[in-house]
Each structure stands twice: as structure tokens, then as C-alpha cells.
Amino acid sequence: MHRNLLINIDVEDLVIAEEFYKNAFAMTSKRRFGTSGLEMDHQGFTVYLLEKEAGSKPFPDADYDGLRHYDRHWTPIHLDFVVDDLEKALKKAEKAGAIRMKGSVIREHKWGRIVALSDPFGNGFCILQFVGRGYDEIGG
């Protein structure tokens, strides 16, 4: 079966990444693609961890000069992990190796609570806990 949306996360070390995502978010390993790819499951969503060397070109055939790096970086597309207990999930993620952004605190909103972090490879993500009706508290 082909899926209509794939979640791919580039990482510098597949072994470290597998342990991080297992321990932080209880993802389970499904199948391996040689030594540089791993398919994982997260509550019915398939996530692919792809080992890519720092300094390599993300798009070798495209007119793009940027090189892959694993310093903390920001992207407008990121993952939000929705949890029932934000504090518990935050402790679990940090124990597994998540890095809270400097100055990042749990922020309170009408729809819920959120905190920003990154995985050990600089990929940003948020942990959020909905309250009340979630986004319906602010949506039409």
C-alpha cells in the first residue's frame, strides 16, 4: 500500500536516532533499508529515519548550493507530538536526548500548552497538550 504522505527525518547517526525516537516517543522499528534507512511506527504514522552525512548536498541534481548540517536549525515544517501529560512527555523526551531551545518554556494558550525542542540532530519539534476543545477554542 502506498501512503499519500511520508514523514522523513534526516539524521547523522541512525543508531542514535533509533534509540532517541524509541525512548522519547515510543516509536517502534518496523523494517530497515540497509544501514542507512529505518521505517518506524508512531501511533499508526510511518516515520522514516534516513542517515545522511553532514556536509552532503540535500538535492544533488538541483540548483541548490546549501549543504546538509545538523546544527540546530529552524524550518517552518516540523512535527508536533500531541500528548495527554506535557510535563511527563517533556521529561521523557529530555531524558532520551531532546534539547530544549534556550529560553523555551511551556507556553499556555486558549487551546492548550506547548514547548519547543529539537532532537539530537537539530531537527525541531514541539510537544503539545490540548485543553478544552483544543484548536476549536479559537477556530470557527
XYZ file of N, CA and C in Angstrom:
420
model
N 0.839 -1.187 0.000
C 0.000 0.000 0.000
C 0.879 1.245 0.000
N 0.609 2.183 -0.860
C 1.335 3.441 -0.900
C 0.585 4.471 -0.073
N 1.337 5.233 0.685
C 0.738 6.287 1.508
C 0.829 7.608 0.763
N -0.062 8.530 1.093
C -0.090 9.825 0.439
C 0.799 10.860 1.098
N 1.325 10.563 2.280
C 2.215 11.485 2.976
C 3.288 10.660 3.660
N 4.551 11.006 3.406
C 5.670 10.334 4.054
C 6.366 11.320 4.973
N 6.731 10.868 6.158
C 7.474 11.687 7.105
C 8.897 11.168 7.115
N 9.836 11.970 6.608
C 11.244 11.610 6.550
C 12.035 12.541 7.458
N 12.914 11.970 8.257
C 13.758 12.764 9.138
C 15.204 12.397 8.845
N 15.982 13.366 8.340
C 17.407 13.145 8.109
C 18.134 13.186 9.448
N 19.021 12.225 9.643
C 19.807 12.139 10.874
C 21.248 11.807 10.509
N 22.165 12.153 11.390
C 23.573 11.887 11.122
C 23.981 10.489 11.564
N 23.265 9.922 12.527
C 23.607 8.603 13.055
C 22.315 7.829 13.302
N 22.103 6.786 12.514
C 20.850 6.031 12.575
C 20.668 5.309 13.905
N 21.733 4.811 14.482
C 21.645 4.095 15.763
C 21.170 5.042 16.869
N 21.792 6.208 16.950
C 21.394 7.201 17.958
C 19.961 7.655 17.712
N 19.608 7.889 16.461
C 18.257 8.349 16.124
C 17.201 7.318 16.504
N 17.471 6.046 16.207
C 16.514 4.996 16.552
C 16.276 4.963 18.056
N 17.332 5.003 18.831
C 17.190 4.985 20.291
C 16.446 6.219 20.784
N 16.772 7.380 20.216
C 16.097 8.607 20.638
C 14.596 8.514 20.403
N 14.181 8.194 19.189
C 12.750 8.185 18.875
C 12.006 7.044 19.580
N 12.681 5.947 19.851
C 12.062 4.874 20.650
C 11.827 5.351 22.077
N 12.875 5.924 22.678
C 12.795 6.307 24.083
C 11.981 7.572 24.323
N 12.050 8.521 23.409
C 11.335 9.783 23.600
C 9.848 9.655 23.298
N 9.497 8.889 22.252
C 8.114 8.873 21.786
C 7.539 7.483 21.566
N 8.206 6.470 22.079
C 7.725 5.084 21.998
C 7.482 4.633 20.557
N 8.275 5.152 19.612
C 8.171 4.662 18.235
C 8.724 3.246 18.190
N 8.200 2.456 17.280
C 8.685 1.086 17.136
C 9.306 0.897 15.753
N 10.412 0.165 15.733
C 11.106 -0.112 14.476
C 10.310 -1.148 13.693
N 10.169 -0.913 12.379
C 9.420 -1.836 11.529
C 10.334 -2.578 10.566
N 11.066 -1.849 9.737
C 11.970 -2.518 8.807
C 13.131 -1.590 8.461
N 14.227 -2.220 8.057
C 15.453 -1.491 7.731
C 15.689 -1.490 6.240
N 16.310 -0.432 5.793
C 16.722 -0.292 4.402
C 18.249 -0.212 4.415
N 18.889 -1.362 4.397
C 20.341 -1.404 4.516
C 20.770 -0.823 5.847
N 21.851 -0.070 5.829
C 22.355 0.530 7.065
C 22.030 2.011 7.166
N 21.310 2.553 6.175
C 21.087 3.993 6.188
C 19.618 4.409 6.224
N 18.716 3.475 6.410
C 17.308 3.832 6.479
C 16.548 2.930 7.433
N 15.591 3.510 8.133
C 14.785 2.755 9.087
C 13.357 3.267 9.047
N 12.431 2.345 8.902
C 11.000 2.660 8.951
C 10.530 2.419 10.376
N 9.884 3.421 10.949
C 9.371 3.307 12.312
C 7.883 3.628 12.324
N 7.199 3.162 13.340
C 5.773 3.438 13.510
C 5.585 4.332 14.726
N 4.738 5.334 14.567
C 4.346 6.180 15.690
C 2.832 6.311 15.676
N 2.181 5.477 16.448
C 0.729 5.505 16.605
C 0.015 5.484 15.248
N 0.468 4.591 14.368
C -0.165 4.433 13.075
C 0.432 5.285 11.967
N 1.324 6.203 12.308
C 2.023 7.000 11.305
C 3.380 6.373 11.036
N 3.769 6.327 9.772
C 5.069 5.790 9.405
C 6.068 6.935 9.318
N 7.194 6.754 9.995
C 8.267 7.738 10.009
C 9.519 7.046 9.497
N 10.212 7.694 8.572
C 11.448 7.147 8.023
C 12.629 7.951 8.554
N 13.547 7.279 9.223
C 14.801 7.896 9.631
C 15.817 7.576 8.546
N 16.457 8.612 8.010
C 17.379 8.458 6.891
C 18.744 9.003 7.292
N 19.735 8.129 7.354
C 21.078 8.566 7.720
C 21.715 9.263 6.526
N 22.061 10.527 6.734
C 22.667 11.354 5.689
C 23.888 12.052 6.289
N 24.979 12.059 5.567
C 26.230 12.627 6.054
C 26.163 14.156 6.119
N 26.650 14.702 7.239
C 26.759 16.153 7.347
C 27.689 16.646 6.245
N 27.343 17.775 5.640
C 28.146 18.334 4.565
C 27.750 17.842 3.190
N 26.847 16.878 3.126
C 26.390 16.378 1.826
C 25.328 17.310 1.259
N 25.140 17.237 -0.051
C 24.137 18.060 -0.715
C 22.766 17.400 -0.566
N 21.786 18.120 -0.045
C 20.451 17.540 0.090
C 19.788 17.252 -1.252
N 20.089 18.055 -2.240
C 19.483 17.909 -3.569
C 20.602 17.914 -4.609
N 21.295 16.785 -4.802
C 22.488 16.757 -5.666
C 22.247 17.209 -7.099
N 21.057 16.993 -7.641
C 20.793 17.323 -9.038
C 20.103 18.678 -9.216
N 19.830 19.361 -8.120
C 19.091 20.622 -8.205
C 20.037 21.823 -8.106
N 19.546 22.952 -8.528
C 20.294 24.199 -8.443
C 20.134 24.751 -7.022
N 20.814 24.121 -6.090
C 20.748 24.494 -4.675
C 22.128 24.271 -4.088
N 22.707 25.322 -3.508
C 24.092 25.243 -3.029
C 24.217 24.873 -1.559
N 23.120 24.831 -0.817
C 23.185 24.538 0.607
C 23.672 23.120 0.879
N 24.320 22.954 2.016
C 24.797 21.646 2.444
C 24.059 21.217 3.703
N 23.870 19.934 3.828
C 23.187 19.366 4.987
C 24.046 19.596 6.234
N 23.398 20.042 7.305
C 24.114 20.204 8.585
C 23.174 19.814 9.719
N 23.778 19.538 10.844
C 22.988 19.103 11.988
C 23.135 20.039 13.182
N 23.511 21.297 12.904
C 23.424 22.308 13.943
C 21.940 22.561 14.158
N 21.584 23.153 15.262
C 20.172 23.478 15.484
C 19.711 24.381 14.359
N 18.631 24.011 13.721
C 18.101 24.790 12.617
C 16.584 24.884 12.741
N 16.030 25.825 12.053
C 14.594 26.048 12.088
C 14.021 25.789 10.710
N 12.874 25.209 10.682
C 12.147 25.021 9.437
C 10.665 25.255 9.720
N 9.950 25.835 8.785
C 8.529 26.060 9.033
C 7.712 24.766 9.049
N 8.281 23.683 8.565
C 7.595 22.387 8.646
C 8.284 21.578 9.728
N 7.517 21.161 10.714
C 8.077 20.390 11.816
C 6.997 19.475 12.383
N 7.405 18.607 13.276
C 6.470 17.680 13.904
C 5.974 18.250 15.230
N 4.704 18.032 15.518
C 4.123 18.311 16.834
C 3.661 16.975 17.400
N 4.173 16.626 18.553
C 3.749 15.404 19.226
C 2.681 15.782 20.246
N 1.471 15.294 20.040
C 0.341 15.601 20.923
C 0.316 14.570 22.044
N 0.275 15.065 23.276
C 0.343 14.192 24.451
C -0.767 14.553 25.430
N -1.029 13.644 26.362
C -2.016 13.901 27.408
C -1.410 14.620 28.610
N -0.107 14.413 28.850
C 0.572 14.998 30.005
C 1.882 15.620 29.520
N 1.880 16.933 29.332
C 3.030 17.610 28.754
C 4.283 17.476 29.617
N 4.163 17.670 30.912
C 5.337 17.601 31.778
C 5.983 16.208 31.732
N 5.173 15.178 31.781
C 5.681 13.806 31.727
C 6.380 13.540 30.391
N 5.760 13.953 29.291
C 6.336 13.746 27.966
C 7.620 14.555 27.792
N 7.655 15.757 28.333
C 8.842 16.601 28.246
C 10.013 15.959 28.982
N 9.772 15.472 30.188
C 10.838 14.797 30.947
C 11.351 13.571 30.197
N 10.438 12.795 29.632
C 10.813 11.601 28.887
C 11.658 11.958 27.660
N 11.228 12.983 26.926
C 11.960 13.396 25.727
C 13.345 13.937 26.077
N 13.433 14.757 27.118
C 14.739 15.305 27.514
C 15.663 14.200 28.030
N 15.122 13.240 28.746
C 15.928 12.117 29.215
C 16.481 11.313 28.033
N 15.715 11.238 26.946
C 16.138 10.497 25.755
C 17.145 11.275 24.914
N 17.303 12.582 25.189
C 18.281 13.371 24.448
C 17.724 14.588 23.731
N 16.430 14.883 23.918
C 15.858 16.087 23.316
C 16.508 17.311 23.945
N 16.632 18.354 23.157
C 17.254 19.585 23.620
C 16.215 20.692 23.582
N 15.956 21.263 24.750
C 15.001 22.369 24.805
C 15.703 23.614 24.275
N 15.018 24.349 23.430
C 15.615 25.572 22.911
C 15.881 26.530 24.065
N 17.013 27.223 23.996
C 17.381 28.153 25.056
C 16.238 29.126 25.314
N 15.826 29.200 26.550
C 14.743 30.094 26.924
C 13.351 29.547 26.657
N 13.268 28.365 26.063
C 11.963 27.800 25.754
C 11.293 27.294 27.028
N 10.122 27.791 27.261
C 9.329 27.374 28.418
C 8.002 26.833 27.901
N 7.287 26.181 28.758
C 5.936 25.734 28.398
C 5.058 26.982 28.276
N 4.494 27.157 27.093
C 3.628 28.310 26.845
C 2.170 27.887 26.932
N 1.361 28.740 27.519
C -0.064 28.475 27.709
C -0.867 29.264 26.675
N -1.839 28.606 26.066
C -2.735 29.235 25.102
C -4.166 28.804 25.421
N -5.148 29.447 24.797
C -6.543 29.046 24.996
C -6.760 27.595 24.597
N -6.066 27.149 23.561
C -6.248 25.807 23.002
C -5.407 24.740 23.693
N -4.357 25.160 24.440
C -3.507 24.170 25.091
C -2.156 24.704 25.496
N -1.225 23.784 25.672
C 0.114 24.105 26.158
C 1.131 23.503 25.194
N 2.298 24.188 25.051
C 3.277 23.762 24.061
C 4.693 24.125 24.514
N 5.659 23.298 24.112
C 7.066 23.597 24.363
C 7.869 23.170 23.134
N 8.899 23.949 22.795
C 9.717 23.696 21.605
C 11.046 23.047 21.978
N 11.420 22.018 21.200
C 12.660 21.287 21.435
C 13.291 20.920 20.100
N 14.403 20.186 20.172
C 14.965 19.575 18.971
C 15.476 18.195 19.331
N 15.594 17.355 18.298
C 16.188 16.038 18.503
C 17.715 16.213 18.541
N 18.485 15.144 18.778
C 19.938 15.287 18.853
C 20.595 15.761 17.552
N 19.834 15.864 16.463
C 20.379 16.243 15.162
C 19.940 17.640 14.734
N 19.339 18.399 15.645
C 18.941 19.764 15.335
C 17.564 19.906 14.735
N 16.864 18.795 14.498
C 15.517 18.853 13.921
C 14.519 19.312 14.982
N 13.865 20.428 14.729
C 12.933 20.982 15.694
C 11.609 20.242 15.730
N 11.011 20.209 16.898
C 9.671 19.650 17.073
C 9.057 20.280 18.311
N 7.767 20.126 18.461
C 7.067 20.623 19.641
C 6.334 19.474 20.310
N 6.172 19.600 21.596
C 5.282 18.717 22.349
C 4.123 19.599 22.778
N 2.910 19.155 22.486
C 1.769 19.959 22.875
C 0.689 19.112 23.533
N -0.036 19.781 24.401
C -1.152 19.162 25.124
C -2.367 20.053 24.907
N -3.388 19.483 24.284
C -4.619 20.247 24.083
C -5.377 20.351 25.401
N -6.112 21.451 25.566
C -7.021 21.613 26.708
C -8.391 21.990 26.144
N -9.400 21.729 26.938
C -10.753 22.060 26.497
C -11.074 21.414 25.160
N -11.454 22.235 24.194
C -11.800 21.751 22.866
C -10.622 21.862 21.887
N -9.399 22.056 22.407
C -8.223 22.152 21.543
C -8.321 23.349 20.622
N -7.966 23.163 19.347
C -7.989 24.276 18.395
C -9.394 24.828 18.181
N -10.415 24.059 18.511
C -11.790 24.566 18.393
C -12.041 25.724 19.356
N -11.197 25.880 20.373
C -11.325 27.021 21.305
C -11.091 28.343 20.580
N -10.311 28.304 19.475
C -10.010 29.530 18.758
C -10.522 29.521 17.317
N -10.913 28.355 16.825
C -11.382 28.239 15.446
C -12.872 28.431 15.337
N -13.314 28.588 14.106
C -14.742 28.794 13.850
C -15.543 27.552 13.891
